[in-house]
mmCIF file of C-alpha atoms in Angstrom:
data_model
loop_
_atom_site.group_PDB
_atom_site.id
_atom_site.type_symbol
_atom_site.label_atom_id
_atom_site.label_comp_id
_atom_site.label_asym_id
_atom_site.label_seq_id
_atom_site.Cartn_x
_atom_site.Cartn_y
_atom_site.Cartn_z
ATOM 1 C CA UNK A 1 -8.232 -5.460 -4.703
ATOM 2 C CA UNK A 2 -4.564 -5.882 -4.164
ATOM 3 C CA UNK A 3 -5.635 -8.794 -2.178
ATOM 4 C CA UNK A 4 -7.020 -10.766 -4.440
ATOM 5 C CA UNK A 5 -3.966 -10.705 -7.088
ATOM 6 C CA UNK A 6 -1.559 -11.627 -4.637
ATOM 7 C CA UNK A 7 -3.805 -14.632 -3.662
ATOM 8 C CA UNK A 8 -4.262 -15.322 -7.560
ATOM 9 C CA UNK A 9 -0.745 -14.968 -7.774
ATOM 10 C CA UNK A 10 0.439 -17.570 -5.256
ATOM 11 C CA UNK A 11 0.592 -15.511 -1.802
ATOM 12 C CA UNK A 12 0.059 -18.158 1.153
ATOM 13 C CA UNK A 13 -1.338 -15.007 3.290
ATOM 14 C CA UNK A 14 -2.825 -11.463 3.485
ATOM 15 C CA UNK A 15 -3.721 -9.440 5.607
ATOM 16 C CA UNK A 16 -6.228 -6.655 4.864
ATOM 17 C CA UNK A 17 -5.724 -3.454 6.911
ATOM 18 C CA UNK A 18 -7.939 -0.092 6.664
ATOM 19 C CA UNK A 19 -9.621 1.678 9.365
ATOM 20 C CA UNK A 20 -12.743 1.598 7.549
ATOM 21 C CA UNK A 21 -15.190 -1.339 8.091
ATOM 22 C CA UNK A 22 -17.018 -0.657 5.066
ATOM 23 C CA UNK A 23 -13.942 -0.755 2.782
ATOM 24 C CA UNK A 24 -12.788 -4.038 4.711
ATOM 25 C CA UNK A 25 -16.232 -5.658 4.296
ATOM 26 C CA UNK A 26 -16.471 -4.493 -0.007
ATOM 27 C CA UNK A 27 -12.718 -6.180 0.458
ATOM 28 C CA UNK A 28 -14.554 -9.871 1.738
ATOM 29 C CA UNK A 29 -17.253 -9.632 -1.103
ATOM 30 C CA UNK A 30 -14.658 -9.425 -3.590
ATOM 31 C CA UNK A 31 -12.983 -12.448 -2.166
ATOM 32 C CA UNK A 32 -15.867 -14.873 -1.599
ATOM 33 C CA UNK A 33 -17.088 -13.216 -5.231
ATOM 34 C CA UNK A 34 -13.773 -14.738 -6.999
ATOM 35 C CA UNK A 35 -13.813 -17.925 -4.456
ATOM 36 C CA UNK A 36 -10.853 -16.839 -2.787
ATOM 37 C CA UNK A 37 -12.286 -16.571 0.943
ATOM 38 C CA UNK A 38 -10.780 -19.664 1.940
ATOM 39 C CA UNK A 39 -8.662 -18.809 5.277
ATOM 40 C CA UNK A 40 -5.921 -17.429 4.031
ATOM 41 C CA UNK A 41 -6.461 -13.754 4.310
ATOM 42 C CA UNK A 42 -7.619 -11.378 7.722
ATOM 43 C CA UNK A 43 -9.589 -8.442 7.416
ATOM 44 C CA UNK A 44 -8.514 -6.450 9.849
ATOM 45 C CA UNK A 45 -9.773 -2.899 11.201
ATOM 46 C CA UNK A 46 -7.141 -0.610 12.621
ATOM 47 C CA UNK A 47 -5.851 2.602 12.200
ATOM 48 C CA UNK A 48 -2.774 1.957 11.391
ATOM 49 C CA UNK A 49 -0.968 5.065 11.805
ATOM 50 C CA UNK A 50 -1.745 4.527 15.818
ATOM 51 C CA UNK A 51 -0.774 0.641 15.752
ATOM 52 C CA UNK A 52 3.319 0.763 15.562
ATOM 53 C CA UNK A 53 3.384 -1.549 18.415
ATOM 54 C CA UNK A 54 0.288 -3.911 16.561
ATOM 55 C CA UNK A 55 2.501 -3.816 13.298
ATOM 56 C CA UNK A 56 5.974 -4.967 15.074
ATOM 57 C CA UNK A 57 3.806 -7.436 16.747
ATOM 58 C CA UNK A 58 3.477 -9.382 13.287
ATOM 59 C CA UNK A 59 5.406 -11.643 11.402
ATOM 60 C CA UNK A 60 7.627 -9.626 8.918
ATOM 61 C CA UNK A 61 5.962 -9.595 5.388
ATOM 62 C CA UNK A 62 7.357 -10.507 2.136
ATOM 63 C CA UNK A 63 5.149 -7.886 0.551
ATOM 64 C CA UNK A 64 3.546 -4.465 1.788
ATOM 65 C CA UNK A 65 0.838 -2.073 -0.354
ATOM 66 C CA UNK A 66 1.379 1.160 0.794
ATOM 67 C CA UNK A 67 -2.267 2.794 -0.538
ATOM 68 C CA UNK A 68 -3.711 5.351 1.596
ATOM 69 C CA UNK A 69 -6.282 8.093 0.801
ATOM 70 C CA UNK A 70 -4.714 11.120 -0.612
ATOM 71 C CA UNK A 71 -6.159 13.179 2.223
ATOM 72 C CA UNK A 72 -8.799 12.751 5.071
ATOM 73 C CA UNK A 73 -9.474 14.853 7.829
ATOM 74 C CA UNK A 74 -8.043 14.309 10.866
ATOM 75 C CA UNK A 75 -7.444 10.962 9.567
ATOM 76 C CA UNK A 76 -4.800 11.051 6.923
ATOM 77 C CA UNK A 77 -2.678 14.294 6.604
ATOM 78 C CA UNK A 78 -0.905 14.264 3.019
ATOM 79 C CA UNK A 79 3.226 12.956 3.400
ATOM 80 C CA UNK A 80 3.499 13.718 6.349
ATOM 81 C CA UNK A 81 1.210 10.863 7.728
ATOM 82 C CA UNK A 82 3.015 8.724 4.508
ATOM 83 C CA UNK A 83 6.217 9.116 6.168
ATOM 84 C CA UNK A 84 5.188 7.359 9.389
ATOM 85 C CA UNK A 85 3.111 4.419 7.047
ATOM 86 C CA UNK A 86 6.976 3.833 5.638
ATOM 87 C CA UNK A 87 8.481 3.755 8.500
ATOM 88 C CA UNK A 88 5.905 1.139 9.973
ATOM 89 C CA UNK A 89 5.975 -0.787 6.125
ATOM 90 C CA UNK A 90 9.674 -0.668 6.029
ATOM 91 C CA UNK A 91 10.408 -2.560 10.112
ATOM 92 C CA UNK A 92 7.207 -5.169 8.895
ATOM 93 C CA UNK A 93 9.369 -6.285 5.967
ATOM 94 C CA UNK A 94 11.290 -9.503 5.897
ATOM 95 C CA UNK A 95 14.825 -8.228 4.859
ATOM 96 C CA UNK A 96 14.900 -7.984 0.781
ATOM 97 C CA UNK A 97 11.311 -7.286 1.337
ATOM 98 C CA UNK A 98 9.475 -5.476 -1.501
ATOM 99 C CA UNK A 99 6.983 -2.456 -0.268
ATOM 100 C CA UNK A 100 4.556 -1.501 -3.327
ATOM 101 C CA UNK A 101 3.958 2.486 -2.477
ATOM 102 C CA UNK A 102 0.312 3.938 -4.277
ATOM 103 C CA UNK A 103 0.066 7.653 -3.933
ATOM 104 C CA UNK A 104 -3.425 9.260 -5.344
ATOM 105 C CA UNK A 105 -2.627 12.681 -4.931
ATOM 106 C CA UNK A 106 -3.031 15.386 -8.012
ATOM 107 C CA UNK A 107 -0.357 18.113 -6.476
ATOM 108 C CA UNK A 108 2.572 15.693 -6.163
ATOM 109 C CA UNK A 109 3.831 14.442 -9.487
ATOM 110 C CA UNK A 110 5.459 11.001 -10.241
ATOM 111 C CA UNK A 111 8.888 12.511 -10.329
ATOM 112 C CA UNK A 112 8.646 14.388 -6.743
ATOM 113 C CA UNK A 113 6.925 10.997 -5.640
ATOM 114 C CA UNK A 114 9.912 9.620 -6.516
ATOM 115 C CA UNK A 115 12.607 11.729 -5.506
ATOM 116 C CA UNK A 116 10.776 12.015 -1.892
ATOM 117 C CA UNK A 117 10.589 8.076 -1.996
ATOM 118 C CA UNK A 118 14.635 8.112 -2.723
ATOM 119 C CA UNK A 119 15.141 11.066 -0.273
ATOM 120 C CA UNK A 120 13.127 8.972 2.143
ATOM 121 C CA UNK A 121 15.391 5.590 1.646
ATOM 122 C CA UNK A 122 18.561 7.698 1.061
ATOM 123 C CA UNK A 123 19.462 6.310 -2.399
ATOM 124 C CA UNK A 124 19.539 2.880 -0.403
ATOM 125 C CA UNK A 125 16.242 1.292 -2.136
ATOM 126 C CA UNK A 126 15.871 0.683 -5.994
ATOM 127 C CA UNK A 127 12.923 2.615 -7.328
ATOM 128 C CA UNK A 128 10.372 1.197 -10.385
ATOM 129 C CA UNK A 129 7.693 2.723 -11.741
ATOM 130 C CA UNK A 130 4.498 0.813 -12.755
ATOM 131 C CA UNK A 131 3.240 2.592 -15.983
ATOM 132 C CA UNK A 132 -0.314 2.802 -16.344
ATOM 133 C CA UNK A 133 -1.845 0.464 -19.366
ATOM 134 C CA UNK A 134 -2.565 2.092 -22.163
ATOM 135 C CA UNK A 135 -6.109 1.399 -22.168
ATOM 136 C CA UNK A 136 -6.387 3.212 -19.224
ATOM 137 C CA UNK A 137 -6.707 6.955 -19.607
ATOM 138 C CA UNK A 138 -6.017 9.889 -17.095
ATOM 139 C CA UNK A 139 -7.647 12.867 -18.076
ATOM 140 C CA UNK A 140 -4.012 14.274 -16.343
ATOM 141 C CA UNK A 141 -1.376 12.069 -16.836
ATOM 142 C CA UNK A 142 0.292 13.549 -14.158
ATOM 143 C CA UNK A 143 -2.264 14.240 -11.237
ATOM 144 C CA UNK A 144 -2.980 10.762 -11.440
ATOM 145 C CA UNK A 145 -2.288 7.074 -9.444
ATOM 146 C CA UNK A 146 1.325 6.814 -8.841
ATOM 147 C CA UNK A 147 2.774 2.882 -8.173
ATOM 148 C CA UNK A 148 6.498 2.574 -7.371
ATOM 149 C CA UNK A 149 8.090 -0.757 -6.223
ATOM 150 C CA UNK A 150 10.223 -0.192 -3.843
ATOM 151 C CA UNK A 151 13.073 -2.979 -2.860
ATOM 152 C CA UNK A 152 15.097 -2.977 0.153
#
């Protein structure tokens, strides 16, 4: 989904990562459904917490969405596993490079999201929020999606 505002919005190229090939293949339907499936994204299956050396192999991005499962076994452990995506995110980045971090998790609230996030950068990265719109409703507020922008 992420994709396909970025290409609405102007991006020149994506590339879609997940380890899942049915996610990645829901991902290309979406594109050719809105007409953007015209060569300027990759779909690309990986587990990307055991592709460092894949992810320094590619030209630094302007943009990264960080949006992982909250938890899958023996796939994704929790912040632990987050750490390492930031890490990877944060030496793909062009320098000034934005990284948009999604967290779905109902223990961790927006504000320790945030102060792990600044921990994380070491009060070296501005931190923004991305309210929710109004019109759509959490039945709690707080165990909901979390979006921060994050700028380098």
């Amino acid at each position: 989904m992420f994709s396909l505002f970025a290409l609405s919005g102007g991006a020149t190229w994506v590339d879609n990562v997940d380890m899942a090939a049915n996610v990645l293949k829901i991902g290309q339907r979406n594109h050719q459904s809105n007409k953007l499936h015209d060569g300027k994204s990759a779909f690309i299956k990986r587990d990307i917490l055991k592709s460092q050396s894949w992810f320094k192999s590619r030209e630094p991005y302007d943009l990264i969405v960080l949006d992982p499962p909250p938890y899958q076994k023996k796939a994704f452990r929790g912040w632990q596993d987050y750490l390492k995506l930031l890490r990877y995110a944060q030496h793909g980045l062009k320098p000034g490079g934005t990284l948009l971090c999604c967290l779905n998790h109902p223990q961790i609230s927006i504000d320790q999201f945030m102060a792990d996030l600044d921990e994380y950068f070491d009060g070296k990265a501005t931190l923004e929020v991305i309210a929710r719109a109004p019109e759509i409703e959490e039945l709690e507020n707080e165990k909901g999606l979390k979006l921060v922008i994050v700028t380098l």
